[in-house]
mmCIF file of C-alpha atoms in Angstrom:
data_model
loop_
_atom_site.group_PDB
_atom_site.id
_atom_site.type_symbol
_atom_site.label_atom_id
_atom_site.label_comp_id
_atom_site.label_asym_id
_atom_site.label_seq_id
_atom_site.Cartn_x
_atom_site.Cartn_y
_atom_site.Cartn_z
ATOM 1 C CA UNK A 1 29.570 8.815 -11.793
ATOM 2 C CA UNK A 2 27.283 10.171 -9.084
ATOM 3 C CA UNK A 3 27.411 13.562 -10.772
ATOM 4 C CA UNK A 4 25.966 12.256 -14.076
ATOM 5 C CA UNK A 5 22.335 11.989 -12.887
ATOM 6 C CA UNK A 6 22.659 15.419 -11.259
ATOM 7 C CA UNK A 7 23.910 16.969 -14.519
ATOM 8 C CA UNK A 8 21.084 15.324 -16.443
ATOM 9 C CA UNK A 9 18.559 16.617 -13.929
ATOM 10 C CA UNK A 10 19.975 20.143 -14.183
ATOM 11 C CA UNK A 11 19.932 19.994 -17.984
ATOM 12 C CA UNK A 12 16.308 18.817 -18.004
ATOM 13 C CA UNK A 13 15.325 21.539 -15.534
ATOM 14 C CA UNK A 14 17.078 24.229 -17.603
ATOM 15 C CA UNK A 15 15.379 23.028 -20.794
ATOM 16 C CA UNK A 16 11.964 23.023 -19.107
ATOM 17 C CA UNK A 17 12.513 26.550 -17.785
ATOM 18 C CA UNK A 18 13.593 27.809 -21.212
ATOM 19 C CA UNK A 19 10.556 26.289 -22.896
ATOM 20 C CA UNK A 20 8.234 27.776 -20.267
ATOM 21 C CA UNK A 21 9.517 31.287 -21.037
ATOM 22 C CA UNK A 22 8.995 30.970 -24.792
ATOM 23 C CA UNK A 23 5.599 31.886 -26.172
ATOM 24 C CA UNK A 24 3.666 28.847 -27.333
ATOM 25 C CA UNK A 25 3.414 28.226 -31.049
ATOM 26 C CA UNK A 26 0.011 28.627 -32.609
ATOM 27 C CA UNK A 27 -1.692 25.280 -33.112
ATOM 28 C CA UNK A 28 -2.246 24.456 -36.765
ATOM 29 C CA UNK A 29 -3.111 21.164 -38.334
ATOM 30 C CA UNK A 30 -2.658 19.820 -41.786
ATOM 31 C CA UNK A 31 -3.148 16.410 -43.277
ATOM 32 C CA UNK A 32 -2.320 14.820 -46.587
ATOM 33 C CA UNK A 33 -3.441 11.368 -47.575
ATOM 34 C CA UNK A 34 -3.487 9.331 -50.758
ATOM 35 C CA UNK A 35 -5.246 6.183 -51.848
ATOM 36 C CA UNK A 36 -4.742 4.195 -55.045
ATOM 37 C CA UNK A 37 -7.370 4.399 -57.758
ATOM 38 C CA UNK A 38 -8.233 0.815 -58.682
ATOM 39 C CA UNK A 39 -8.089 -0.188 -62.331
ATOM 40 C CA UNK A 40 -11.476 0.130 -64.037
ATOM 41 C CA UNK A 41 -13.164 0.357 -67.419
ATOM 42 C CA UNK A 42 -16.061 2.635 -68.357
ATOM 43 C CA UNK A 43 -17.972 3.670 -71.464
ATOM 44 C CA UNK A 44 -17.947 7.148 -73.020
ATOM 45 C CA UNK A 45 -19.941 7.586 -76.225
ATOM 46 C CA UNK A 46 -19.669 3.873 -77.063
ATOM 47 C CA UNK A 47 -15.902 3.819 -76.517
ATOM 48 C CA UNK A 48 -14.433 1.764 -73.687
ATOM 49 C CA UNK A 49 -12.022 3.775 -71.558
ATOM 50 C CA UNK A 50 -9.552 1.967 -69.298
ATOM 51 C CA UNK A 51 -7.911 3.491 -66.230
ATOM 52 C CA UNK A 52 -4.809 1.408 -65.497
ATOM 53 C CA UNK A 53 -2.873 1.068 -62.256
ATOM 54 C CA UNK A 54 -0.545 3.861 -61.241
ATOM 55 C CA UNK A 55 -3.023 6.602 -60.253
ATOM 56 C CA UNK A 56 -3.385 7.991 -56.726
ATOM 57 C CA UNK A 57 -6.226 10.108 -55.328
ATOM 58 C CA UNK A 58 -4.858 12.671 -52.856
ATOM 59 C CA UNK A 59 -6.761 14.828 -50.337
ATOM 60 C CA UNK A 60 -5.066 17.769 -48.602
ATOM 61 C CA UNK A 61 -6.578 19.752 -45.738
ATOM 62 C CA UNK A 62 -5.185 22.589 -43.598
ATOM 63 C CA UNK A 63 -6.675 24.469 -40.694
ATOM 64 C CA UNK A 64 -7.105 24.651 -36.959
ATOM 65 C CA UNK A 65 -9.845 22.978 -34.956
ATOM 66 C CA UNK A 66 -13.082 23.126 -36.918
ATOM 67 C CA UNK A 67 -11.769 25.891 -39.197
ATOM 68 C CA UNK A 68 -10.600 24.694 -42.618
ATOM 69 C CA UNK A 69 -8.370 27.249 -44.337
ATOM 70 C CA UNK A 70 -7.409 25.178 -47.393
ATOM 71 C CA UNK A 71 -8.647 21.961 -48.951
ATOM 72 C CA UNK A 72 -8.183 20.249 -52.284
ATOM 73 C CA UNK A 73 -8.258 16.814 -53.841
ATOM 74 C CA UNK A 74 -7.122 15.365 -57.112
ATOM 75 C CA UNK A 75 -5.578 12.507 -59.027
ATOM 76 C CA UNK A 76 -1.954 12.087 -60.022
ATOM 77 C CA UNK A 77 -0.875 9.270 -62.314
ATOM 78 C CA UNK A 78 2.566 7.819 -62.912
ATOM 79 C CA UNK A 79 4.089 4.971 -64.869
ATOM 80 C CA UNK A 80 1.476 3.278 -67.095
ATOM 81 C CA UNK A 81 -1.279 5.371 -65.476
ATOM 82 C CA UNK A 82 0.189 8.526 -66.992
ATOM 83 C CA UNK A 83 -0.272 7.133 -70.494
ATOM 84 C CA UNK A 84 -4.038 6.668 -70.428
ATOM 85 C CA UNK A 85 -6.516 9.130 -71.944
ATOM 86 C CA UNK A 86 -7.638 10.508 -68.619
ATOM 87 C CA UNK A 87 -10.782 10.614 -66.541
ATOM 88 C CA UNK A 88 -13.927 11.580 -68.482
ATOM 89 C CA UNK A 89 -17.169 12.836 -66.953
ATOM 90 C CA UNK A 90 -15.486 13.314 -63.595
ATOM 91 C CA UNK A 91 -16.363 15.239 -60.450
ATOM 92 C CA UNK A 92 -14.888 15.556 -56.965
ATOM 93 C CA UNK A 93 -17.140 15.854 -53.913
ATOM 94 C CA UNK A 94 -16.223 16.899 -50.370
ATOM 95 C CA UNK A 95 -18.298 15.524 -47.492
ATOM 96 C CA UNK A 96 -18.320 16.260 -43.773
ATOM 97 C CA UNK A 97 -19.534 13.860 -41.085
ATOM 98 C CA UNK A 98 -19.872 14.115 -37.305
ATOM 99 C CA UNK A 99 -18.162 11.849 -34.768
ATOM 100 C CA UNK A 100 -20.986 9.317 -35.196
ATOM 101 C CA UNK A 101 -20.177 9.114 -38.921
ATOM 102 C CA UNK A 102 -23.405 10.878 -39.968
ATOM 103 C CA UNK A 103 -22.807 13.045 -43.042
ATOM 104 C CA UNK A 104 -24.225 16.527 -42.474
ATOM 105 C CA UNK A 105 -22.773 18.454 -45.426
ATOM 106 C CA UNK A 106 -21.775 17.656 -48.999
ATOM 107 C CA UNK A 107 -20.069 20.003 -51.413
ATOM 108 C CA UNK A 108 -20.841 18.390 -54.742
ATOM 109 C CA UNK A 109 -18.426 19.280 -57.495
ATOM 110 C CA UNK A 110 -19.263 20.142 -61.070
ATOM 111 C CA UNK A 111 -19.248 17.235 -63.515
ATOM 112 C CA UNK A 112 -16.537 17.874 -66.108
ATOM 113 C CA UNK A 113 -17.333 16.312 -69.473
ATOM 114 C CA UNK A 114 -13.804 16.696 -70.834
ATOM 115 C CA UNK A 115 -11.228 13.978 -70.255
ATOM 116 C CA UNK A 116 -8.425 15.014 -67.936
ATOM 117 C CA UNK A 117 -5.381 13.047 -66.792
ATOM 118 C CA UNK A 118 -5.068 14.989 -63.526
ATOM 119 C CA UNK A 119 -8.495 16.112 -62.269
ATOM 120 C CA UNK A 120 -8.263 18.542 -59.351
ATOM 121 C CA UNK A 121 -10.718 20.508 -57.225
ATOM 122 C CA UNK A 122 -10.231 23.119 -54.504
ATOM 123 C CA UNK A 123 -12.894 23.748 -51.884
ATOM 124 C CA UNK A 124 -13.646 27.059 -50.163
ATOM 125 C CA UNK A 125 -12.391 27.787 -46.627
ATOM 126 C CA UNK A 126 -15.061 27.170 -43.990
ATOM 127 C CA UNK A 127 -15.765 26.561 -40.340
ATOM 128 C CA UNK A 128 -17.406 23.253 -39.560
ATOM 129 C CA UNK A 129 -20.208 23.106 -36.990
ATOM 130 C CA UNK A 130 -18.950 19.810 -35.489
ATOM 131 C CA UNK A 131 -15.880 17.655 -35.081
ATOM 132 C CA UNK A 132 -15.757 14.437 -37.095
ATOM 133 C CA UNK A 133 -14.206 13.871 -40.479
ATOM 134 C CA UNK A 134 -13.750 15.531 -43.852
ATOM 135 C CA UNK A 135 -13.660 13.331 -46.945
ATOM 136 C CA UNK A 136 -13.057 13.756 -50.657
ATOM 137 C CA UNK A 137 -14.370 11.402 -53.342
ATOM 138 C CA UNK A 138 -13.821 11.202 -57.078
ATOM 139 C CA UNK A 139 -16.649 10.031 -59.306
ATOM 140 C CA UNK A 140 -16.049 8.994 -62.906
ATOM 141 C CA UNK A 141 -19.025 8.629 -65.234
ATOM 142 C CA UNK A 142 -21.330 8.745 -62.192
ATOM 143 C CA UNK A 143 -19.534 5.999 -60.203
ATOM 144 C CA UNK A 144 -17.499 6.660 -57.044
ATOM 145 C CA UNK A 145 -13.994 5.386 -57.772
ATOM 146 C CA UNK A 146 -11.833 6.507 -54.820
ATOM 147 C CA UNK A 147 -12.095 8.366 -51.544
ATOM 148 C CA UNK A 148 -9.861 9.659 -48.775
ATOM 149 C CA UNK A 149 -10.803 11.036 -45.318
ATOM 150 C CA UNK A 150 -9.194 12.992 -42.477
ATOM 151 C CA UNK A 151 -10.456 13.157 -38.910
ATOM 152 C CA UNK A 152 -11.161 16.635 -37.524
ATOM 153 C CA UNK A 153 -10.588 16.547 -33.767
ATOM 154 C CA UNK A 154 -9.846 18.890 -30.873
#
């Protein structure tokens, strides 16, 4: 039994040595987050539109450090949510804030007048000037309905 700790120590030492010889992997970060879109009603041309439960707003971001290589956000609906007429007069905005939560950049999306069940927007790759957070928000008929953020840190 006295040999067991020695064997464990040797195994740990061998593993550490092997990992030290290997080249380090490049650091990349990605984040995916979703938030439910709350049920709401809104008016379009005198017609009341209802968004039921079952829709999720998802924000995806990939990159390294302050460099964003890919970013998109959109809505996916399931169950009863997939049966509604969609989101009309929608837009998706991306915002960037510093570590003190002060927004310094907004990429405002185009307002789409058509109704769409699965609105989606990609944003261009970019390098941020500061660490902080990147957020995506969906607006329907001029009202912010859901948002999702990711922290950008060292």
